[in-house]
Coordinates of C-alpha atoms in Angstrom, one line a residue:
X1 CA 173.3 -207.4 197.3
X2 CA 172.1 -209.9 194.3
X3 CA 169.1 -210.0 195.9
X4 CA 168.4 -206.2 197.2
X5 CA 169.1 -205.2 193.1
X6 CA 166.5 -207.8 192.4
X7 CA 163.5 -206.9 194.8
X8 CA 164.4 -203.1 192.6
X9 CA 164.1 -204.1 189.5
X10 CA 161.1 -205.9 190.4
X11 CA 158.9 -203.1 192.5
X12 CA 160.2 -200.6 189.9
X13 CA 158.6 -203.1 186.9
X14 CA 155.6 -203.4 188.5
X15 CA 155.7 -199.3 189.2
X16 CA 156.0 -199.3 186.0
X17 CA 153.3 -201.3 184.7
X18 CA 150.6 -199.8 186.8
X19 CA 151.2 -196.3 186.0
X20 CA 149.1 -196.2 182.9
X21 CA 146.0 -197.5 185.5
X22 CA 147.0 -195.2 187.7
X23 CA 146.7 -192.4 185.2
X24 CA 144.2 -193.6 184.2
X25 CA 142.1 -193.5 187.7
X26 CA 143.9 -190.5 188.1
X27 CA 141.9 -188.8 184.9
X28 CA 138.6 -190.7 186.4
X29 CA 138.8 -188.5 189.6
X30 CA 139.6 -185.4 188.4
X31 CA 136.5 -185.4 185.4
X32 CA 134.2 -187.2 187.9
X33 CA 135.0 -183.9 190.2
X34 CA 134.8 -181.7 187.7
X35 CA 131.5 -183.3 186.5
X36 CA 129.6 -180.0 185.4
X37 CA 132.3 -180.0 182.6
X38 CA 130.6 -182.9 181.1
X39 CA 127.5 -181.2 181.2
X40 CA 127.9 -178.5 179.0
X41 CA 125.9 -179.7 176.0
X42 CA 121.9 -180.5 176.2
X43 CA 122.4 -183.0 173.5
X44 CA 122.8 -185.0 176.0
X45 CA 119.2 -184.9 177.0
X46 CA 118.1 -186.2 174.1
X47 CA 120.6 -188.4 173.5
X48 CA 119.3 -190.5 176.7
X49 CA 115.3 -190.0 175.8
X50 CA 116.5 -192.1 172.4
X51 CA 118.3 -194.9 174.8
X52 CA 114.9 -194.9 176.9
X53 CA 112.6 -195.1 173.6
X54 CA 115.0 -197.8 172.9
X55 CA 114.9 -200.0 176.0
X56 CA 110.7 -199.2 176.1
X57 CA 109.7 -200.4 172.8
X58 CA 112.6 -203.0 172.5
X59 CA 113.1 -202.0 168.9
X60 CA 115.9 -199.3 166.8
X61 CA 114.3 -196.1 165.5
X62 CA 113.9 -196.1 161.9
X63 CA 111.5 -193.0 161.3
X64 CA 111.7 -189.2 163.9
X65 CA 109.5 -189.6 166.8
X66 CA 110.6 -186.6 168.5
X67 CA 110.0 -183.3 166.3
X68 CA 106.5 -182.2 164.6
X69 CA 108.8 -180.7 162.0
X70 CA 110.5 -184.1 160.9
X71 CA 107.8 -186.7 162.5
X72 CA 108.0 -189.8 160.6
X73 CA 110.7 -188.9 158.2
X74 CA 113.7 -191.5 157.9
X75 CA 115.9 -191.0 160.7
X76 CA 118.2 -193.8 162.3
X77 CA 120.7 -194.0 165.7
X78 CA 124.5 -194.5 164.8
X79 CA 125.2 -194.4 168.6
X80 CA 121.9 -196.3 169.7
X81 CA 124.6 -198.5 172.1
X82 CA 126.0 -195.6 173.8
X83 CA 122.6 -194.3 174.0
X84 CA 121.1 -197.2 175.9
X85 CA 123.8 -196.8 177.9
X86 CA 123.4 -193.5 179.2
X87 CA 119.8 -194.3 179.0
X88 CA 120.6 -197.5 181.8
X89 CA 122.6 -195.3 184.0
X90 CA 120.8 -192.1 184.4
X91 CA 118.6 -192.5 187.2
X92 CA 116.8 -189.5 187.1
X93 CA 119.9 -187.3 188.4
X94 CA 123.2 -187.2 186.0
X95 CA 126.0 -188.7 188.2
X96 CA 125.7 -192.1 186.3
X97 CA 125.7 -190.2 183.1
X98 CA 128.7 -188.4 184.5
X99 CA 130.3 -191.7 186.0
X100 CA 130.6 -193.5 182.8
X101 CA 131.9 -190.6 180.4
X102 CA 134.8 -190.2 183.2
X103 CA 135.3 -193.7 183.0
X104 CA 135.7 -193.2 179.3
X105 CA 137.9 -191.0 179.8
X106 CA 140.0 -192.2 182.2
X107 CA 140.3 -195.6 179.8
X108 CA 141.7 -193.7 176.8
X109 CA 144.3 -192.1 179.0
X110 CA 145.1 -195.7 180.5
X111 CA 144.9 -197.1 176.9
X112 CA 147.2 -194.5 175.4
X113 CA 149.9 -194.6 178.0
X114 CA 150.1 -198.2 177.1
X115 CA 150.7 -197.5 173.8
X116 CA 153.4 -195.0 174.3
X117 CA 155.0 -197.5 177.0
X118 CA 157.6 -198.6 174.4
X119 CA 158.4 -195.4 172.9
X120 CA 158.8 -192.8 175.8
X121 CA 159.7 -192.9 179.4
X122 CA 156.9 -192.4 181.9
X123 CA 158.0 -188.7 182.4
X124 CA 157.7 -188.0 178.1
X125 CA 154.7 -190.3 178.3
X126 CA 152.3 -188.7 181.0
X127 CA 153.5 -185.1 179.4
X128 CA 152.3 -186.6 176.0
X129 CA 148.8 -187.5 178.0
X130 CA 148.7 -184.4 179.8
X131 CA 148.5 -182.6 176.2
X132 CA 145.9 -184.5 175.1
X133 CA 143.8 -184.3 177.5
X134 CA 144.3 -180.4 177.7
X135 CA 143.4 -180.3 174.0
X136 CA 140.5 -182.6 174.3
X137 CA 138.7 -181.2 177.2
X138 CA 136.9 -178.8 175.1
X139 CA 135.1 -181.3 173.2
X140 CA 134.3 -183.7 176.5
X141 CA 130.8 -184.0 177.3
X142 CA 128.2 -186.8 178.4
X143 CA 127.8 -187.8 174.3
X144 CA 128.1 -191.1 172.4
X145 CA 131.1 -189.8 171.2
X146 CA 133.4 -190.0 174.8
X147 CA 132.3 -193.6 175.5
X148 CA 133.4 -194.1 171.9
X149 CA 137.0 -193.0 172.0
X150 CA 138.7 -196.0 174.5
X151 CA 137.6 -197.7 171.6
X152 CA 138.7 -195.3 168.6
X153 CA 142.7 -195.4 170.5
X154 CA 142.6 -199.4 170.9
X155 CA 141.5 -200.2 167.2
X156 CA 143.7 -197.1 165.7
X157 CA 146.4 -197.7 168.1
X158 CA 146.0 -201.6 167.0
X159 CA 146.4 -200.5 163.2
X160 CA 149.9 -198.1 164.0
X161 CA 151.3 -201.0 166.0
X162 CA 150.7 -203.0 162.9
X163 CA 152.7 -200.5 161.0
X164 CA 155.3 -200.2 163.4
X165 CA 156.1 -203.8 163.3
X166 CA 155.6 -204.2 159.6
X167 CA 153.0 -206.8 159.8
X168 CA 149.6 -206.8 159.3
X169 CA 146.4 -206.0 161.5
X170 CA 145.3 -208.2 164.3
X171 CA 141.9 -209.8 163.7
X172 CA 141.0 -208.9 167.0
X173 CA 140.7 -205.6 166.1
X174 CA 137.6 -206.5 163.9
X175 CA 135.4 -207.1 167.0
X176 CA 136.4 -203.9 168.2
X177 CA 135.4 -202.1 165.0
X178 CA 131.7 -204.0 165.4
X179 CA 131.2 -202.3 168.8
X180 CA 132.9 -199.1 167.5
X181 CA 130.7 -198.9 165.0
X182 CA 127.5 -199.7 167.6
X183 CA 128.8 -197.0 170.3
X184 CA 129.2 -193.6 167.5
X185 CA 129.2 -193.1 163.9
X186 CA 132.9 -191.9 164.1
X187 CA 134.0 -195.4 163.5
X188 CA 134.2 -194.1 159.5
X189 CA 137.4 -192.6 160.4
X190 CA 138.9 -196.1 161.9
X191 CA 137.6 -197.1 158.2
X192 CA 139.3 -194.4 156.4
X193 CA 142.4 -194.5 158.2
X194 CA 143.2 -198.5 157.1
X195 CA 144.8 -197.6 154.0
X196 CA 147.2 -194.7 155.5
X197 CA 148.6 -196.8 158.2
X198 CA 148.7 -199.6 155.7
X199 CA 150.7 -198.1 153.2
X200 CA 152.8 -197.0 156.2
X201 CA 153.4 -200.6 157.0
X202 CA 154.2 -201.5 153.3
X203 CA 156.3 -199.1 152.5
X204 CA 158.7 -200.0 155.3
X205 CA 159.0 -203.6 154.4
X206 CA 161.4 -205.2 151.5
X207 CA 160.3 -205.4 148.6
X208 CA 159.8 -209.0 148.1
X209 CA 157.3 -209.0 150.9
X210 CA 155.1 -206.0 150.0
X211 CA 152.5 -207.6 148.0
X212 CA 151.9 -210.3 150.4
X213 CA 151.5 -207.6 153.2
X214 CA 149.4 -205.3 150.8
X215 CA 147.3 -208.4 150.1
X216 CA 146.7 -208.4 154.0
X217 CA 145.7 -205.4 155.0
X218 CA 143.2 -204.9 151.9
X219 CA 141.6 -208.5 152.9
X220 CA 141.5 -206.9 156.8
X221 CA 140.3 -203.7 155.3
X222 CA 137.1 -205.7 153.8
X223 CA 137.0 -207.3 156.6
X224 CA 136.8 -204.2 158.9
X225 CA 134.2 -203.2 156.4
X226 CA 132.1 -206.1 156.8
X227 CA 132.6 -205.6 160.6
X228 CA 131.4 -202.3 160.6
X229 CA 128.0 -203.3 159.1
X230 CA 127.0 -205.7 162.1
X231 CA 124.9 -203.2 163.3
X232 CA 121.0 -203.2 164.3
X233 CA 120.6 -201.3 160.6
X234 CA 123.4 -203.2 158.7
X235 CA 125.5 -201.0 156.4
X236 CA 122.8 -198.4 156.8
X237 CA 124.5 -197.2 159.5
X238 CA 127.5 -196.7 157.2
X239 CA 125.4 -194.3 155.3
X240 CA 124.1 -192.6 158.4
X241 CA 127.4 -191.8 159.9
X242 CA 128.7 -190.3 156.6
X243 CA 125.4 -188.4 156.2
X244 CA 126.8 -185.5 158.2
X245 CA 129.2 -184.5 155.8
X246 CA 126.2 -183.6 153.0
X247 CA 125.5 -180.7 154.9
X248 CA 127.7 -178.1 153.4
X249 CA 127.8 -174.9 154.2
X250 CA 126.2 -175.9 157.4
X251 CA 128.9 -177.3 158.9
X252 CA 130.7 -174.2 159.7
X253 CA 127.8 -172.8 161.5
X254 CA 127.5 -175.6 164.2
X255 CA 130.0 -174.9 166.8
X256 CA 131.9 -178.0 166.8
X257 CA 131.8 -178.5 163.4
X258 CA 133.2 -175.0 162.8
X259 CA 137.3 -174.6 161.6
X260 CA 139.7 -173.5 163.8
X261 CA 139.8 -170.1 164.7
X262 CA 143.5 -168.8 165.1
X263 CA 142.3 -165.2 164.8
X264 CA 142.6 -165.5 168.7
X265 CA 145.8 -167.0 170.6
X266 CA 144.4 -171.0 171.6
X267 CA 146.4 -174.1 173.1
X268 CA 145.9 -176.0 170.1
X269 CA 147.8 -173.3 168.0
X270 CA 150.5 -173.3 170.6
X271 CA 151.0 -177.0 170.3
X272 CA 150.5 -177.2 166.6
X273 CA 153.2 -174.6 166.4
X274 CA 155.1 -176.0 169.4
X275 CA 155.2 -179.4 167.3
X276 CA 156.3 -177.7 164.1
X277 CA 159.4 -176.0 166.0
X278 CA 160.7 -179.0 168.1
X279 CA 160.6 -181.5 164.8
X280 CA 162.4 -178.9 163.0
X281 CA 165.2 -178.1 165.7
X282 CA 165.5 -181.9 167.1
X283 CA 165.9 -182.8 163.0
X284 CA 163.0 -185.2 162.8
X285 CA 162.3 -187.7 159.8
X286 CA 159.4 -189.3 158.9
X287 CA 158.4 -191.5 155.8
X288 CA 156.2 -190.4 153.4
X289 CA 153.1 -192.0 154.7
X290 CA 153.7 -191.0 158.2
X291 CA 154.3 -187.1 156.7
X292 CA 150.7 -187.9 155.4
X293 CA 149.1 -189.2 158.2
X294 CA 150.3 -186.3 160.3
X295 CA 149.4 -184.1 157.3
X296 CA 145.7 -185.3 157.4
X297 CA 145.6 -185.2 161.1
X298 CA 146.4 -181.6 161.0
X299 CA 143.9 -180.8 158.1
X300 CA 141.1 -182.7 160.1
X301 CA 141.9 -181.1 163.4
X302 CA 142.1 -177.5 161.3
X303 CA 138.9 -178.2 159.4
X304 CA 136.6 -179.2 162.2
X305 CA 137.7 -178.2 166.0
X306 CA 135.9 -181.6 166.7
X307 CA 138.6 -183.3 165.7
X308 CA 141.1 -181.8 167.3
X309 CA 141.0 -184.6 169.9
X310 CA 141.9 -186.9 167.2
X311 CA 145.0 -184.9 166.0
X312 CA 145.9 -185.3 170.1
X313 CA 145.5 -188.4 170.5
X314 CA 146.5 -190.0 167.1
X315 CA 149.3 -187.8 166.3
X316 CA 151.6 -188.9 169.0
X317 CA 151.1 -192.6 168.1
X318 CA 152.2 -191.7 164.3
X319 CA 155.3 -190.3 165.8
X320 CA 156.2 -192.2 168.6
X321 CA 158.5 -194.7 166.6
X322 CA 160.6 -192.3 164.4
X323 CA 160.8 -190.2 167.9
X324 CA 162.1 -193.4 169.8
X325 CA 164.7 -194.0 167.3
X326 CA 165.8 -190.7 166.3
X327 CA 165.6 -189.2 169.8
X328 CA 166.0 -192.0 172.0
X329 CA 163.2 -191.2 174.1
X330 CA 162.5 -194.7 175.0
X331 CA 163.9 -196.4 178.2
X332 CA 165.9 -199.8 177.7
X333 CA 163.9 -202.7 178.7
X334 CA 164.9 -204.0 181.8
X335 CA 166.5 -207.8 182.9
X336 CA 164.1 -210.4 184.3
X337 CA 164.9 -212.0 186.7
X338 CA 163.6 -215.4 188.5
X339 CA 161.6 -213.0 191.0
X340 CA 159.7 -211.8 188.4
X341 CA 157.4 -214.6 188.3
X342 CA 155.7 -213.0 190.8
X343 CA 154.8 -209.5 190.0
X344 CA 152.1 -210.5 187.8
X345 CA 150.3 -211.4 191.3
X346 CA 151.8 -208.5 193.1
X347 CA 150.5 -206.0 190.3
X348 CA 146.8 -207.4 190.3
X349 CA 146.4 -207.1 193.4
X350 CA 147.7 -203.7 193.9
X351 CA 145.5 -202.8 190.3
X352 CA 142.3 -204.3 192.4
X353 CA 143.2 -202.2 195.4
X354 CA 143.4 -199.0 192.8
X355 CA 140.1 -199.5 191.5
X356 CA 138.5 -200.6 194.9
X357 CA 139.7 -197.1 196.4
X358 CA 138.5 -195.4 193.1
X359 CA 134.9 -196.8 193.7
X360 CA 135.2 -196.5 197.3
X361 CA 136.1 -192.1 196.3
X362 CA 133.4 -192.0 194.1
X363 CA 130.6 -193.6 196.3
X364 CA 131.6 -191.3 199.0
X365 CA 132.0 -188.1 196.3
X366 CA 128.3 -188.8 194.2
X367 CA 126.9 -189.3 197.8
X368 CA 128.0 -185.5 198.8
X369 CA 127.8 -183.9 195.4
X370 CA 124.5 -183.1 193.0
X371 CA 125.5 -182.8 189.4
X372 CA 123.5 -180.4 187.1
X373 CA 123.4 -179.1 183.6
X374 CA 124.2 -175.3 183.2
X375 CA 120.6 -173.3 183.7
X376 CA 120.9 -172.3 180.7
X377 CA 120.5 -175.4 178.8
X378 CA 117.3 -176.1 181.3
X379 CA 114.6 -173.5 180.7
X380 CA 113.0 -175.5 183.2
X381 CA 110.2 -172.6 184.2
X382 CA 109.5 -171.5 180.8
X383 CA 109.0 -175.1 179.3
X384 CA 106.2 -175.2 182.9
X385 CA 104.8 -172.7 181.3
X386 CA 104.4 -173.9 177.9
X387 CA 103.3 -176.9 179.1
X388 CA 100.5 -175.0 180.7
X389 CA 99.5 -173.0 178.1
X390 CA 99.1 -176.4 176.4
X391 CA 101.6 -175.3 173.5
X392 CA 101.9 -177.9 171.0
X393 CA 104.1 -176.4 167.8
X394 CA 106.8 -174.6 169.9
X395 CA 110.0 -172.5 167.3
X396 CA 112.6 -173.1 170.1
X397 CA 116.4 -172.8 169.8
X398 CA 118.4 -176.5 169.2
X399 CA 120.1 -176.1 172.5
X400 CA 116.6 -176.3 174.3
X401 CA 115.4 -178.6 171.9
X402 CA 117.3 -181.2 174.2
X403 CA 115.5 -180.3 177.5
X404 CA 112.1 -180.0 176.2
X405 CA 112.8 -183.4 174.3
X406 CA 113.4 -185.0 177.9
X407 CA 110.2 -183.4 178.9
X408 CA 108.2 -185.3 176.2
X409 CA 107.4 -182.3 174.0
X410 CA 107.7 -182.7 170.4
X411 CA 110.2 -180.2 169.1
X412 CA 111.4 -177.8 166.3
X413 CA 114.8 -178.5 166.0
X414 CA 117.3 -180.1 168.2
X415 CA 121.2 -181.1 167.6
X416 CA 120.2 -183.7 165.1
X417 CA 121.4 -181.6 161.9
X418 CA 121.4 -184.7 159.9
X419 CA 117.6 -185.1 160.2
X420 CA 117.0 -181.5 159.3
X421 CA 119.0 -181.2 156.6
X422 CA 121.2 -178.0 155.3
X423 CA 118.2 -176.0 154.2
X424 CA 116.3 -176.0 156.9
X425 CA 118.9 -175.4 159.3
X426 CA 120.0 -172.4 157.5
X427 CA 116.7 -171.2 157.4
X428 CA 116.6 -171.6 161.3
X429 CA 119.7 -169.7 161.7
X430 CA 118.7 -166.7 159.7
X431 CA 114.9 -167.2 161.8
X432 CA 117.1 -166.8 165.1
X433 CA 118.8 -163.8 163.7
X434 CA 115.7 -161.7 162.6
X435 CA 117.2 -160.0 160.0
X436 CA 114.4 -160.8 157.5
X437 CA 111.2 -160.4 159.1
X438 CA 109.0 -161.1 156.6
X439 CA 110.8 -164.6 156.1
X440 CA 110.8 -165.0 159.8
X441 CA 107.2 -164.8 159.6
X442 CA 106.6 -166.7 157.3
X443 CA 108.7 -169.2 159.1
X444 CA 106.2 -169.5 161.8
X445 CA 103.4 -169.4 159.7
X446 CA 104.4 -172.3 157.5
X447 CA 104.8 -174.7 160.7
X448 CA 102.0 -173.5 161.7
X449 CA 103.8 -172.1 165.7
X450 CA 101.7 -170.9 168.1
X451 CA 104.6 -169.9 170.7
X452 CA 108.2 -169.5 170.6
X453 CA 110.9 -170.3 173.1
X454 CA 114.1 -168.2 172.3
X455 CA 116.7 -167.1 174.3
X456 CA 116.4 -163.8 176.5
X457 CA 118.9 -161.9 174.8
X458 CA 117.8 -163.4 171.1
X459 CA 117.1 -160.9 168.5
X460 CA 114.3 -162.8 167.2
X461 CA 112.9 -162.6 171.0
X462 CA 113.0 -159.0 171.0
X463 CA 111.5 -158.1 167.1
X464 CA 108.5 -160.3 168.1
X465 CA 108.3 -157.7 171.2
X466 CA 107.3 -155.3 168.3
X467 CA 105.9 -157.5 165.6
X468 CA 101.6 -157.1 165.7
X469 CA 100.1 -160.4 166.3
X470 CA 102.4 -161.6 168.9
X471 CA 102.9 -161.0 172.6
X472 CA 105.2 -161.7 175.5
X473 CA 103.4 -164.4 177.5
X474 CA 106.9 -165.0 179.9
X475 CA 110.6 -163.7 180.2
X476 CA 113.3 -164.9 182.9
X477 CA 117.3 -164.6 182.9
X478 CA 117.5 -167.9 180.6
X479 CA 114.2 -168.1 178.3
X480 CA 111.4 -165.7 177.1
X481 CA 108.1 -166.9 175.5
X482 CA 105.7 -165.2 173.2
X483 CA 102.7 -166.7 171.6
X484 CA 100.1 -164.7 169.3
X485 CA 98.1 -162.6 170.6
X486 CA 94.6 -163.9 169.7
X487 CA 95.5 -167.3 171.3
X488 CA 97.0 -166.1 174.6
X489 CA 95.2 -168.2 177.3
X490 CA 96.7 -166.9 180.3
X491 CA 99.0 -164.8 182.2
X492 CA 102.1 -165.1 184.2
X493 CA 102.3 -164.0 187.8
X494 CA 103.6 -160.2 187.2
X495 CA 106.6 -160.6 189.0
X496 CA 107.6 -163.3 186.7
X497 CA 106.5 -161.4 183.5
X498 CA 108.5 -158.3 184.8
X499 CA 111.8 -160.0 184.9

């Protein structure tokens, strides 16, 4: 019988201790066979042509190669790591670009059921994931940004840990800020969020010891700093990351920039709401830093739907350790016995055999499936057109300015709004609606465009239908092109030009 309870505990321990792998490969799977999800965004495109440029000239950008309307201004790569890459594994198709970002993904799921181990039982913790996932999917796409969060849960999850044992910071954590900070400008937020979870940490602790632990963290917060600057472009790319938020009134244009919108019923309402209800009837207490942390969480998640995959992933960590004491969500830790000795060899191999089966279902899967962006990020006829006509200052929309970027055509505007700057963007915006004409022409004249590339449905598409001095050169379900009339060099086949 001694023995029989032993051999339980045991297999259930090691159960145990490879379910957050198994989630993990679980949330690998299920993105890498969902793969089109990933492709939903043609920054992508472009995103890779930097990592190529990269790996071609052996050398970090410094100044635009890519437009004719910012050529040779200042411009440099926050996420020139992730970049390179996506650069290494895209092979001319997008299952390696697909491949890693579900790896990503399925690393932060694997990462943060580690981190909830101690507070919640498996069934509370692969709920918690579950969420997160559900309210992150939205902004999960084949961008610096996915490869970055594994990293963004280890370093914060590092910090709250900290907190949670009223210590300081690891100084392993530093290395992981360098490589944060390599991968995607987002690592100011790891910056940022030092003091919060600090003060966390010091305000738990007696108060003989709180100037010694204050002491710490600000020497780790420097540190951190200093970490943060080993970059290809030093603490410029401090300055770069935070760039973005200069832009204004710009931001709430871009679509994941935008605020939430609660004028219409979403999941993150129902959580946020869901959250608010439970801690309320279950008579949850938090410290003052911990109110603030979630408090910020909130405001970052309702400022910028961006960051609502922050708020789902972070917010759970913050209350994990109030929720475990108050609620007593998290299972007692189990005897060891002599037996145990061995599970450490039992659970590797069993974690190799995972991954082996993993790689084994994904050779056998990329093998049977083609991944593809959406058509209408790839205006792959009307850009051969273009490039026939021999069309060199194109006014195209940013999301083909990521497709004709991977085509080696030097563009008006792509998804780098930090290059552009608010101005010009806005004038873009107001160029796309047509509501001005005589501003939209003047638009064109002033960069000097000798064909556009709009969307088929785009009003500025259909007032240059009317406008004298321009024609319709091409039109299909995804793109339409006009150039001026007195530098039309060809025709389409009519029962293209018809469509």
């Amino acid at each position: 019988m001694s023995l029989s309870i032993t051999s339980s505990v045991s297999n259930r321990s090691a159960a145990r201790g490879l379910m957050p792998l198994c989630a993990g490969v679980g949330a690998y799977l299920f993105y890498l066979a969902a793969g089109e999800i990933l492709l939903r965004d043609s920054d992508t495109m472009w995103q890779i042509k930097v990592g190529q440029w990269i790996l071609d000239h052996r050398a970090m950008p410094t100044t635009d190669v890519f437009s004719f309307t910012r050529y040779g201004e200042p411009w440099i790569s926050s996420s020139w790591l992730s970049q390179v890459l996506y650069a290494l594994v895209y092979g001319g198709d997008w299952a390696g670009p697909v491949i890693i970002s579900s790896m990503a993904i399925g690393a932060t799921v694997a990462i943060f059921l580690h981190l909830l181990r101690p507070y919640f039982d498996p069934a509370r913790a692969f709920l918690i994931a579950a969420l997160a996932l559900l309210l992150s999917t939205i902004h999960f796409f084949a961008r610096p940004h996915v490869l970055a969060l594994p990293v963004l849960l280890m370093f914060i999850g590092g910090l709250m840990a900290a907190a949670d044992r009223r210590s300081s910071p690891s100084w392993w954590l530093l290395p992981l800020m360098t490589l944060w900070a390599n991968l995607h400008g987002g690592f100011v937020l790891g910056l940022a969020l030092i003091g919060p979870i600090g003060l966390e940490a010091v305000w738990s602790v007696e108060r003989s010891q709180r100037r010694e632990l204050v002491m710490r963290w600000g020497l780790f917060g420097l540190a951190a700093l200093a970490a943060s600057c080993i970059t290809p472009y030093g603490w410029g790319s401090l300055l770069g990351a935070m760039k973005i938020m200069s832009l204004g009134k710009l931001l709430t244009l871009i679509g994941e920039w935008m605020p939430a919108d609660f004028s219409k019923f979403s999941f993150f309402e129902a959580t946020l709401l869901g959250l608010i209800g439970v801690a309320f009837y279950r008579k949850l207490t938090l410290s003052v830093p911990r109110i603030l942390l979630l408090l910020g969480l909130i405001w970052m998640a309702l400022t910028h739907v961006r960051n609502i995959e922050v708020f789902a992933f972070i917010a759970p960590l913050v209350l994990a350790k109030p929720i475990a004491e108050q609620w007593g969500t998290a299972e007692p830790a189990e005897p060891r016995f002599g037996e145990a000795r061995a599970l450490p060899v039992v659970t590797i191999l069993a974690a190799i055999a995972i991954v082996i089966g993993a790689w084994v279902t994904t050779t056998m899967f990329v093998a049977q499936h083609h991944f593809k962006f959406l058509p209408s990020f790839e205006p792959a006829a009307a850009v051969d057109v273009l490039q026939q006509q021999k069309a060199h200052r194109v006014f195209s929309t940013a999301p083909f300015g990521g497709y004709m970027v991977s085509r080696d055509m030097k563009v008006f505007i792509d998804g780098r709004a930090e290059l552009y700057g608010e101005q010009f963007v806005l004038d873009y915006y107001d160029a796309l609606d047509a509501k001005n004409l005589g501003e939209f022409l003047a638009l064109l004249d002033k960069y000097n465009i000798d064909a556009t590339l709009l969307g088929a449905t785009s009003p500025a598409g259909y007032a240059l239908d009317h406008l004298k001095g321009w024609k319709r050169l091409y039109r299909d379900d995804i793109a339409v092109i006009h150039v001026r009339s007195d530098e039309a060099k060809g025709v389409v086949p009519a029962s293209e030009s018809a469509k």
